[in-house]
Short mmCIF file of C-alpha atoms and ligand atoms in Angstrom, two decimals:
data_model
loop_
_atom_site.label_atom_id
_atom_site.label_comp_id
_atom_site.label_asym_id
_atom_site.label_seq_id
_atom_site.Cartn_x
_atom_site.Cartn_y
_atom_site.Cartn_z
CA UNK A 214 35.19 158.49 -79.59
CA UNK A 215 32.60 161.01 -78.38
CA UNK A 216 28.64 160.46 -78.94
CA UNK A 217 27.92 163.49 -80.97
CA UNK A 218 26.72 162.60 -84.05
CA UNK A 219 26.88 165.99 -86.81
CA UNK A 220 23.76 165.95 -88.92
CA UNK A 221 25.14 166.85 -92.27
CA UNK A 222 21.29 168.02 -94.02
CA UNK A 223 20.77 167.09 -97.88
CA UNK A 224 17.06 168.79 -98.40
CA UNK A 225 18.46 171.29 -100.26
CA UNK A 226 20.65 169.25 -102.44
CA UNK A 227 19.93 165.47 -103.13
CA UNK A 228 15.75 165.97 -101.69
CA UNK A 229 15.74 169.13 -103.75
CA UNK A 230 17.29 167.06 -107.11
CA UNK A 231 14.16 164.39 -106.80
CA UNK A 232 11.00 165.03 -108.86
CA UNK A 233 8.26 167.20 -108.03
CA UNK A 234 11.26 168.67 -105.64
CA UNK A 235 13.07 171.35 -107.08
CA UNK A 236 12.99 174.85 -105.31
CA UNK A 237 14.33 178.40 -106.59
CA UNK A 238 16.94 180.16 -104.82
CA UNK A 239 14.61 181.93 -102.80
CA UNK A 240 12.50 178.99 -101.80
CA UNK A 241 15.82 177.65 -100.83
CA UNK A 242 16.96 180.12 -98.68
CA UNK A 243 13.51 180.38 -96.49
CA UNK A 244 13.98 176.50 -95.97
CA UNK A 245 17.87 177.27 -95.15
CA UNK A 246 16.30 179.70 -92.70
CA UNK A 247 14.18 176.30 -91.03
CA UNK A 248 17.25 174.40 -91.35
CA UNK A 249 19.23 176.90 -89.31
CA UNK A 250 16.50 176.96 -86.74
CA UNK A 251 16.20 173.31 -86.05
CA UNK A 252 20.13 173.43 -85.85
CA UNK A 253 21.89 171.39 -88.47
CA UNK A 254 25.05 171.06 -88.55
CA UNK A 255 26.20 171.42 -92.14
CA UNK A 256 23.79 172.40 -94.84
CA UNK A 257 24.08 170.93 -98.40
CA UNK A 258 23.14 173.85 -100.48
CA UNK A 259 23.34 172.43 -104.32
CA UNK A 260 25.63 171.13 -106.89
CA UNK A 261 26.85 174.14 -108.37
CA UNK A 262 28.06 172.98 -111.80
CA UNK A 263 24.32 171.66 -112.21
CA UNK A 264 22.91 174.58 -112.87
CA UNK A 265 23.11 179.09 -112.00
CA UNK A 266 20.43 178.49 -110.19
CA UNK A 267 22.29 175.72 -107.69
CA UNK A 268 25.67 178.20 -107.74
CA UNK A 269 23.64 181.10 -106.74
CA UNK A 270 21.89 179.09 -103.89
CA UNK A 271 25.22 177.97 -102.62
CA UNK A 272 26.08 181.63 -103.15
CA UNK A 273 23.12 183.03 -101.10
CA UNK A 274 23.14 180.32 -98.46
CA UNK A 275 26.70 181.35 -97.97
CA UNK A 276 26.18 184.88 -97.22
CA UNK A 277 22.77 184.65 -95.41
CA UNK A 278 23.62 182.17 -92.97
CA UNK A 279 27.88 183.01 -91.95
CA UNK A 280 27.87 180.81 -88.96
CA UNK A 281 26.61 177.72 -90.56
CA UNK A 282 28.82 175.07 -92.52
CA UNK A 283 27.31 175.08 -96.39
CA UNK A 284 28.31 172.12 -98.14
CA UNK A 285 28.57 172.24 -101.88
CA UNK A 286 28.52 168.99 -104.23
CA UNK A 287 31.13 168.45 -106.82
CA UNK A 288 32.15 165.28 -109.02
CA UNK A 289 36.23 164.39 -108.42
CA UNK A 290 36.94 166.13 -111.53
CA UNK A 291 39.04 169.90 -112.19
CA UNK A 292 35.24 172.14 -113.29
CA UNK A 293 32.98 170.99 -111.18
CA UNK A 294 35.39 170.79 -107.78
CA UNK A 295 37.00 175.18 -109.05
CA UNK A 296 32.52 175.91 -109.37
CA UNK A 297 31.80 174.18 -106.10
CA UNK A 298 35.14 176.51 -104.91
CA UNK A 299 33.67 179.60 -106.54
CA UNK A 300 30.21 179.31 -104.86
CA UNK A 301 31.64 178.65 -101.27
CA UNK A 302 33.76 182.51 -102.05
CA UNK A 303 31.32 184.16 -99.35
CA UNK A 304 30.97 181.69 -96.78
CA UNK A 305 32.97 181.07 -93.51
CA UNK A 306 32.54 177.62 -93.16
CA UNK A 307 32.94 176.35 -96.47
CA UNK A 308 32.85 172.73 -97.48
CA UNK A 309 33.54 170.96 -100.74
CA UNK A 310 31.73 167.96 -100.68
CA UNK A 311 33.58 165.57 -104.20
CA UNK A 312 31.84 162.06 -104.66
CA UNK A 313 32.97 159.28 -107.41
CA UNK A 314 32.02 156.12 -108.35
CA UNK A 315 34.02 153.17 -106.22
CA UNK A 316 32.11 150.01 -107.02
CA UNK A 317 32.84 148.28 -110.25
CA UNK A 318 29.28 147.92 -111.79
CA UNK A 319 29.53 151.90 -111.84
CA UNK A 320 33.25 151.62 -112.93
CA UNK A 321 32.43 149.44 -115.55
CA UNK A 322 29.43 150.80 -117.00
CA UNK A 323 28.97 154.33 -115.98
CA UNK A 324 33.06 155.92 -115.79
CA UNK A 325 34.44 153.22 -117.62
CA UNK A 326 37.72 153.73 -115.11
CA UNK A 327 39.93 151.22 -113.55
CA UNK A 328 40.06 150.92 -110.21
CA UNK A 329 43.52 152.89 -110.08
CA UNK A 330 42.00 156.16 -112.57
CA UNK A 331 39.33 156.30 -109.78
CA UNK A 332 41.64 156.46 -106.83
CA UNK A 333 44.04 159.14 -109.02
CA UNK A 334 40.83 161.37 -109.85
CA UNK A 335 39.63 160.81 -106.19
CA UNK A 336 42.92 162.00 -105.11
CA UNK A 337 43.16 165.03 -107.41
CA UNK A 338 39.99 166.15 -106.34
CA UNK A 339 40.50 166.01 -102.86
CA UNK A 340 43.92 168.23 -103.63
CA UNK A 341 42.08 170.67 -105.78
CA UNK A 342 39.72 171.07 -103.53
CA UNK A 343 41.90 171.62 -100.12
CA UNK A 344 43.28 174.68 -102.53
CA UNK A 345 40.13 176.38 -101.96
CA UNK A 346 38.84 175.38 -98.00
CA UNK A 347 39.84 173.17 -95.33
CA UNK A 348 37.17 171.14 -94.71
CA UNK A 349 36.39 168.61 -97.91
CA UNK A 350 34.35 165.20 -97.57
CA UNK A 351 34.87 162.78 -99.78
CA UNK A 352 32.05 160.24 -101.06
CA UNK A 353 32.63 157.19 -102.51
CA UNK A 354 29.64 156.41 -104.62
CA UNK A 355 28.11 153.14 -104.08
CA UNK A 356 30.26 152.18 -101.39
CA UNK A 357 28.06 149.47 -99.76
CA UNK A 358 28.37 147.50 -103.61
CA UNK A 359 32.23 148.16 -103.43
CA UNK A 360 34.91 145.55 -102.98
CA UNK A 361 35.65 146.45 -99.07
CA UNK A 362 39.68 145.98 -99.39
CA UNK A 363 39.03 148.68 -102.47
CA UNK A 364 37.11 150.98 -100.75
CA UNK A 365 39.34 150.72 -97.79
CA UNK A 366 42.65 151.85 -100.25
CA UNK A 367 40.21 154.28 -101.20
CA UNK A 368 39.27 155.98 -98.12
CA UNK A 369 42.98 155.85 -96.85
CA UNK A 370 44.09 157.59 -100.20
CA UNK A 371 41.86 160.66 -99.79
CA UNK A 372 42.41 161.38 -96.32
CA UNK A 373 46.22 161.10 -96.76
CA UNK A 374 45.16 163.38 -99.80
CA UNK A 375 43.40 165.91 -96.98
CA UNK A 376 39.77 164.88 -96.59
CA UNK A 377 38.36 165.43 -93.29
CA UNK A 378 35.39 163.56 -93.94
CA UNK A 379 34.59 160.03 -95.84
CA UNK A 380 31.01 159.43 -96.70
CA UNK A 381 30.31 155.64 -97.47
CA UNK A 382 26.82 156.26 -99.00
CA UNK A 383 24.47 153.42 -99.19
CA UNK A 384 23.50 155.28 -102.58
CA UNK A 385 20.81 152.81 -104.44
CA UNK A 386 19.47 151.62 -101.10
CA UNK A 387 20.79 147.99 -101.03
CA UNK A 388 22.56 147.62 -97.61
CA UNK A 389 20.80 145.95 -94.70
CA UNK A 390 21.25 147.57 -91.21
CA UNK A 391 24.25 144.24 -89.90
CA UNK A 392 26.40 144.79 -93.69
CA UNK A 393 26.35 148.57 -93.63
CA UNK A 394 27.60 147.95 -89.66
CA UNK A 395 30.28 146.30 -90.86
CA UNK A 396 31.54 148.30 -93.94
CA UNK A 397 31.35 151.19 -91.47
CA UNK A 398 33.24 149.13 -88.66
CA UNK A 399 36.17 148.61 -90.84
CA UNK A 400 36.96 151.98 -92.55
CA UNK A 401 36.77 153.70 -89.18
CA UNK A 402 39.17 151.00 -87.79
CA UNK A 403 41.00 151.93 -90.92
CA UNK A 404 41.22 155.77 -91.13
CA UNK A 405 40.48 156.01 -86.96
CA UNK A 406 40.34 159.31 -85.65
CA UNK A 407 42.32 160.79 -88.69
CA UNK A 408 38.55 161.79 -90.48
CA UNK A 409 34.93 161.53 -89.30
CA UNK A 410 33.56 158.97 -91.36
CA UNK A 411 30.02 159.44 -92.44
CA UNK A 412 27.10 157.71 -93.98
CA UNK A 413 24.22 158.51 -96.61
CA UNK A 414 21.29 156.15 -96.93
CA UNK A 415 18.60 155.82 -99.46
CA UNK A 416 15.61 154.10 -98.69
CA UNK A 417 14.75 152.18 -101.59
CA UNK A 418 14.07 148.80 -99.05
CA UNK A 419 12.72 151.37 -96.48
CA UNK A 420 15.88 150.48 -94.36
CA UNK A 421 17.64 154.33 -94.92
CA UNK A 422 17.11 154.79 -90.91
CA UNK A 423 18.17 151.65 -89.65
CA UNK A 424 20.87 151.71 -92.12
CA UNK A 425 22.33 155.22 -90.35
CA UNK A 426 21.55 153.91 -87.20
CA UNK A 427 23.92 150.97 -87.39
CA UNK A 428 26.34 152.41 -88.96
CA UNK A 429 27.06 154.91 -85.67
CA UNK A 430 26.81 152.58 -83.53
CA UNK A 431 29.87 151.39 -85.53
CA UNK A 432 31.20 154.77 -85.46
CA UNK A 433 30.18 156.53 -87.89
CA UNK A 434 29.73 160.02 -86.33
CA UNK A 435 27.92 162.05 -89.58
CA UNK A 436 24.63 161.24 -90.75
CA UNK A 437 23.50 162.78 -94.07
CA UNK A 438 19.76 162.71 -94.39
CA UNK A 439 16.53 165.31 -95.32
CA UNK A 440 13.73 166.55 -94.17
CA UNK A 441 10.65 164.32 -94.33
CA UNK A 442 12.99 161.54 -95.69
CA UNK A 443 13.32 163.37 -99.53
CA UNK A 444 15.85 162.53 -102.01
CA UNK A 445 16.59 159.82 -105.05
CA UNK A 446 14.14 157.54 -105.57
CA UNK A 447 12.40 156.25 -102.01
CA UNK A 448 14.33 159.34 -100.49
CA UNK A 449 16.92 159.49 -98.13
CA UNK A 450 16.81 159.01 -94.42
CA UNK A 451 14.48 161.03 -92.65
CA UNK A 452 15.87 163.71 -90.05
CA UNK A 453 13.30 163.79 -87.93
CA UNK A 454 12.96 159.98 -87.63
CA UNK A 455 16.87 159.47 -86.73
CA UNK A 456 17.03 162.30 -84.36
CA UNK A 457 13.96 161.23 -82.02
CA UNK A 458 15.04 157.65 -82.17
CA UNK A 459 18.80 159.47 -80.57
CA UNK A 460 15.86 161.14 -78.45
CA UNK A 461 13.83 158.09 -77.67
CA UNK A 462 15.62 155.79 -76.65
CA UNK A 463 18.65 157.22 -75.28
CA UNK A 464 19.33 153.71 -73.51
CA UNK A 465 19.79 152.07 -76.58
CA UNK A 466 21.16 154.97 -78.50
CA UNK A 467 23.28 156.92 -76.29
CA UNK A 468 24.25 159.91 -79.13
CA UNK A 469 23.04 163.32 -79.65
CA UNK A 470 23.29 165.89 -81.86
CA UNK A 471 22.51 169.51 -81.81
CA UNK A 472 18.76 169.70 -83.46
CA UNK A 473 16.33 171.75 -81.30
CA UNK A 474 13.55 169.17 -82.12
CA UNK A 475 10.61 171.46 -80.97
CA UNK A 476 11.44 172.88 -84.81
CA UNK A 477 10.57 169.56 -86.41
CA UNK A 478 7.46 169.91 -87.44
CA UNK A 479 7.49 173.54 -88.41
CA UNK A 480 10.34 172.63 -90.81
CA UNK A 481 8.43 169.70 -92.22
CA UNK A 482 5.20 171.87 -92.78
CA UNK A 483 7.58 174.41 -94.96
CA UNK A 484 9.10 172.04 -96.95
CA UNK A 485 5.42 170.24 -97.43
CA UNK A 486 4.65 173.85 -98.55
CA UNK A 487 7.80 174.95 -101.20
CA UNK A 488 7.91 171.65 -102.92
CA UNK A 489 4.83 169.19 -104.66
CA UNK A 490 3.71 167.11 -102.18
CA UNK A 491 3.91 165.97 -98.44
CA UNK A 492 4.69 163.40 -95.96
CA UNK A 493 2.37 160.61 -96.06
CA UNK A 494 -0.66 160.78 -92.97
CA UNK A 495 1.44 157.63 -91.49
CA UNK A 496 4.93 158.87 -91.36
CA UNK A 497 6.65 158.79 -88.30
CA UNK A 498 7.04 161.90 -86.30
CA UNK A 499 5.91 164.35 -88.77
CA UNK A 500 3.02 162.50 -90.59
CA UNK A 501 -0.71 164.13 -90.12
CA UNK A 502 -1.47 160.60 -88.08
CA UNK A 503 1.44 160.16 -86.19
CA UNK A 504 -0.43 161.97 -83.13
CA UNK A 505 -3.95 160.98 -83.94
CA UNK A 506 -5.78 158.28 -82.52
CA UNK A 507 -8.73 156.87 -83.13
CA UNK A 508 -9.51 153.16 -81.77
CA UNK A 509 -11.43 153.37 -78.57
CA UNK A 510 -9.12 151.16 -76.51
CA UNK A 511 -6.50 153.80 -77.46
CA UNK A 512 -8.57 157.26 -76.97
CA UNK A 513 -9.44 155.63 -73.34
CA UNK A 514 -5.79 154.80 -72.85
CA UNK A 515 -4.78 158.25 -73.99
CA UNK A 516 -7.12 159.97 -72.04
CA UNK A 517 -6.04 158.22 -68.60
CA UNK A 518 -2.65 159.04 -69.46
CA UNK A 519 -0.83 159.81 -72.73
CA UNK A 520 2.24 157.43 -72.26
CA UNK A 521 -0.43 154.45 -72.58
CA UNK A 522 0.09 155.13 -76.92
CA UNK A 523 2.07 157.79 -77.03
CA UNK A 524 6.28 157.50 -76.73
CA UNK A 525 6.83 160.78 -77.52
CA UNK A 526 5.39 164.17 -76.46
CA UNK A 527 3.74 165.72 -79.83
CA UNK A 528 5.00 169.43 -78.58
CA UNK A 529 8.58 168.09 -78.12
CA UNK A 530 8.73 168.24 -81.75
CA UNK A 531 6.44 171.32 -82.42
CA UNK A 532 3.22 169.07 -82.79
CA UNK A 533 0.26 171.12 -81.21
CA UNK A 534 -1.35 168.47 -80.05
CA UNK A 535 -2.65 165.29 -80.16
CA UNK A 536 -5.75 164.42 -82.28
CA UNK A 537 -8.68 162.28 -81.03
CA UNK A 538 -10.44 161.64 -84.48
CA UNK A 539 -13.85 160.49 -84.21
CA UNK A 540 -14.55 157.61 -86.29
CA UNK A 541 -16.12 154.21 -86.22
CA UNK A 542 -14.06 152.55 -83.47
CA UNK A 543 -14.16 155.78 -81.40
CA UNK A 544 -15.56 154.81 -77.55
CA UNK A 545 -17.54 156.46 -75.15
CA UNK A 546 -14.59 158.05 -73.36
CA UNK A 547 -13.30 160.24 -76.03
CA UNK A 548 -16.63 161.13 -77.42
CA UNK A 549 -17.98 162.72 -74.01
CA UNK A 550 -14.30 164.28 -74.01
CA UNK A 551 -14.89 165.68 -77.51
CA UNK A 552 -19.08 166.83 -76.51
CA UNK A 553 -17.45 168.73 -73.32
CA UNK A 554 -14.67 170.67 -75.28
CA UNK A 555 -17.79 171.69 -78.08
CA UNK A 556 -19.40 173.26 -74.86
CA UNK A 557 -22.49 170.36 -74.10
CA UNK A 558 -22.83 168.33 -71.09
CA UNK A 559 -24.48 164.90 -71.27
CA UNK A 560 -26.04 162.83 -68.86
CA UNK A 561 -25.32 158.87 -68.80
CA UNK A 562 -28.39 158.23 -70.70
CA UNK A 563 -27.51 160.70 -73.43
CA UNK A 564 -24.11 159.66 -73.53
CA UNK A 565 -25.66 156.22 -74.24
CA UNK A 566 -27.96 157.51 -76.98
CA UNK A 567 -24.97 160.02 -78.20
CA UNK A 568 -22.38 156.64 -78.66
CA UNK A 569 -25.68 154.42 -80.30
CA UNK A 570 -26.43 157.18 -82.70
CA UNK A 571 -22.42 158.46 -83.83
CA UNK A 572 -21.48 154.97 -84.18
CA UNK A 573 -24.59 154.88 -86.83
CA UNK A 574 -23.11 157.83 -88.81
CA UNK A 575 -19.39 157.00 -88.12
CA UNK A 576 -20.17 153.46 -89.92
CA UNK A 577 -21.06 155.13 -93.20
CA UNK A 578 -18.26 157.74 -93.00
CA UNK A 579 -14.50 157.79 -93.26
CA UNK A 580 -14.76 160.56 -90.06
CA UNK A 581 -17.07 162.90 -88.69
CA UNK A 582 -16.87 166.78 -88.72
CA UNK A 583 -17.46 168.59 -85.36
CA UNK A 584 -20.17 170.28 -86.49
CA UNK A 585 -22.07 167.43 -87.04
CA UNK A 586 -21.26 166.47 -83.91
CA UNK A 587 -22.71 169.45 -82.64
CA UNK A 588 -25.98 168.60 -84.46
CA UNK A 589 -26.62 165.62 -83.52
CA UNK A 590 -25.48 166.55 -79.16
CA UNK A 591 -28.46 169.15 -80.29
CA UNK A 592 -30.79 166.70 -81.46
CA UNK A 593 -30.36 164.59 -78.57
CA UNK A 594 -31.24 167.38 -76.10
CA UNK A 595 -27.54 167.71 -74.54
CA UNK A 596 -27.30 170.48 -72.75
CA UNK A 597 -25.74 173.40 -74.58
CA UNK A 598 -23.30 175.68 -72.47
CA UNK A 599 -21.38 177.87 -74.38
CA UNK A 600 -22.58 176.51 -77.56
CA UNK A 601 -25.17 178.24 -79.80
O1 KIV B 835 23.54 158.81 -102.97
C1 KIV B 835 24.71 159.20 -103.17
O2 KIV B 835 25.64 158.43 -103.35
C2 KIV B 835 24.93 160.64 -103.21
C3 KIV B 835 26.36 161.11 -103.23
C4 KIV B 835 26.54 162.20 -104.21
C5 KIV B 835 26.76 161.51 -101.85
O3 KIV B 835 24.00 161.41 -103.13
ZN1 ZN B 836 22.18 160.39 -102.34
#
């Protein structure tokens, strides 16, 4: 089994379905645009028998971008697998993506299916949908509540039925990183190199990336996830967070995949600006603090050399740089740093009086502007170079 791990991308499908989410087709074909840059491997463009608006975007997606894979989302039933067929009509790399229901709390309440109906519909769909492309994933719905000898007869069924790909989605975010390992472990022992099996993680105990990190190094070899971590609920796994730990810590994690990282951050400031709201300041890799620092011990230690707090280089994922924000528990170090790049030069003793007097201000504030910096380096008689 190789170490290439496909990143199957879901922003435009299950982050796009989540509130305060939802884009138009246009809005979804810029971020396609982002999607394509960073290098994804297949791109989830909607559920087409959701709404015109998803069959267009499929529609779009699959004409704008011909050398990408487009994934479209259809239940395992006859309409929504011949829509999700329809939509794919202009792409080259089409992919029906069909999903049911394999765990008996959703077979009992939800379908209200035995577990043979399930496997029959699964089955069908899979059929159907090899009648319109070659590539079709199958997802068993809650597959990390599912009885494992079930969801084993399961994923044998659809890929003797023609899937190429079986996605065991951790869908309501229950699995912890050792379990999913092991579901994994035994369906690609099961169905070996006959389909790629794949996982889908949802974050709702804030394990989604742990989650699709065991489960490749079980051999799983498809991760599903979104931009800044979107989707159901808590979201899905982030992108940007699985790919730089790949990146990171390549003696742990010996896989790659094919995203050009330098476009993380760009992509995450686009989606931040089509949809209602950003990534929290403390999210990992793309999160307004994830570069910042402002403890003194750290500026010094960043100053003297940048692998002191930093593990990964903020332009090796489009970052511009790295912020030094003045605050309270900001030392000496960065604030003659920050007085030389306004254009004043300070002596040891004003340096002294600079750190005495900032500190003052800092204490009262949650962070201080540069040009009140500037003031105050004035009113302390630090000598002004360039600055007016
Ligand atoms: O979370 C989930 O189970 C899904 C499937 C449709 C893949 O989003
Ligand atoms: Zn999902």
């Amino acid at each position: 089994m190789g170490n290439r791990v496909y990143i199957f991308d879901t922003t435009l499908r299950d982050g796009e379905q989540s509130p305060g989410c939802s884009m138009t087709v246009a809005e979804k074909l810029r971020m396609g645009r982002k999607l394509a840059d960073l290098g994804v491997d297949i791109m989830e463009g909607g559920f087409p028998i959701a709404s015109e608006g998803d069959f267009e975007a499929v529609r779009a997606l699959s004409q704008e971008f011909p050398a990408m894979r487009i994934a479209a989302l259809a239940r395992s039933n006859k309409m929504d697998v011949e829509r999700a067929g329809r939509s794919l009509e202009l792409a080259k790399h089409p992919r029906i993506h069909t999903f049911i229901a394999t765990s008996d709390i959703h077979l009992q309440y939800k379908l209200k299916k035995t577990r043979d109906q399930v496997i029959e519909d699964a089955v069908r769909a899979v059929e159907l949908a090899r009648t319109y492309v070659d590539d079709v994933e199958f997802s068993a719905e809650d597959a990390t509540r599912t009885d494992l000898d079930y969801l084993e007869q399961v994923s044998r069924a659809v890929v003797a039925a023609g899937a190429s790909t079986v996605n065991l989605p951790d869908t309501v975010g229950f699995s912890v990183p050792q379990e999913y390992a092991e579901i994994i472990g035994r369906i690609v022992g099961a169905i070996g190199d006959k389909a790629i099996v794949s996982v889908h993680c949802h974050d709702d105990l804030g394990l989604a990336v742990a989650n699709s990190i065991a489960a490749v190094q079980a051999g799983a070899r498809q991760i599903e996830c979104t931009m800044n971590g979107i989707g159901e609920r808590a979201g899905n796994a982030a992108l940007e967070e699985i790919v730089m730990a790949f990146k990171t810590r390549p003696d742990r994690l010996p896989f790659t995949t094919g995203i050009n990282a330098e476009h993380l951050y760009p992509a995450s400031q686009l989606l931040t600006s089509i949809i209602s709201f950003g990534p929290q300041p403390n999210k990992a890799i793309v999160g307004e603090n994830a570069f910042a620092h402002e403890a003194g011990i750290h500026q010094d230690g960043y100053l003297k050399n940048p692998s002191t707090y930093e593990i990964i280089n903020p332009r090796s994922v489009g970052v511009p740089e790295t912020r030094l924000v003045l605050g309270k528990h900001s030392g000496r170090h960065a604030l003659k740093q920050r007085a030389e790049a306004l254009g004043f030069t300070l002596d040891k003793d004003q340096l002294d009086v600079f750190y005495t007097r900032f500190t003052e201000i800092a204490d009262r504030k949650k962070g201080v502007r540069n040009d009140e910096i500037a003031t105050l380096l004035r009113e302390i008689g630090a000598l002004a170079a360039t600055a007016s």
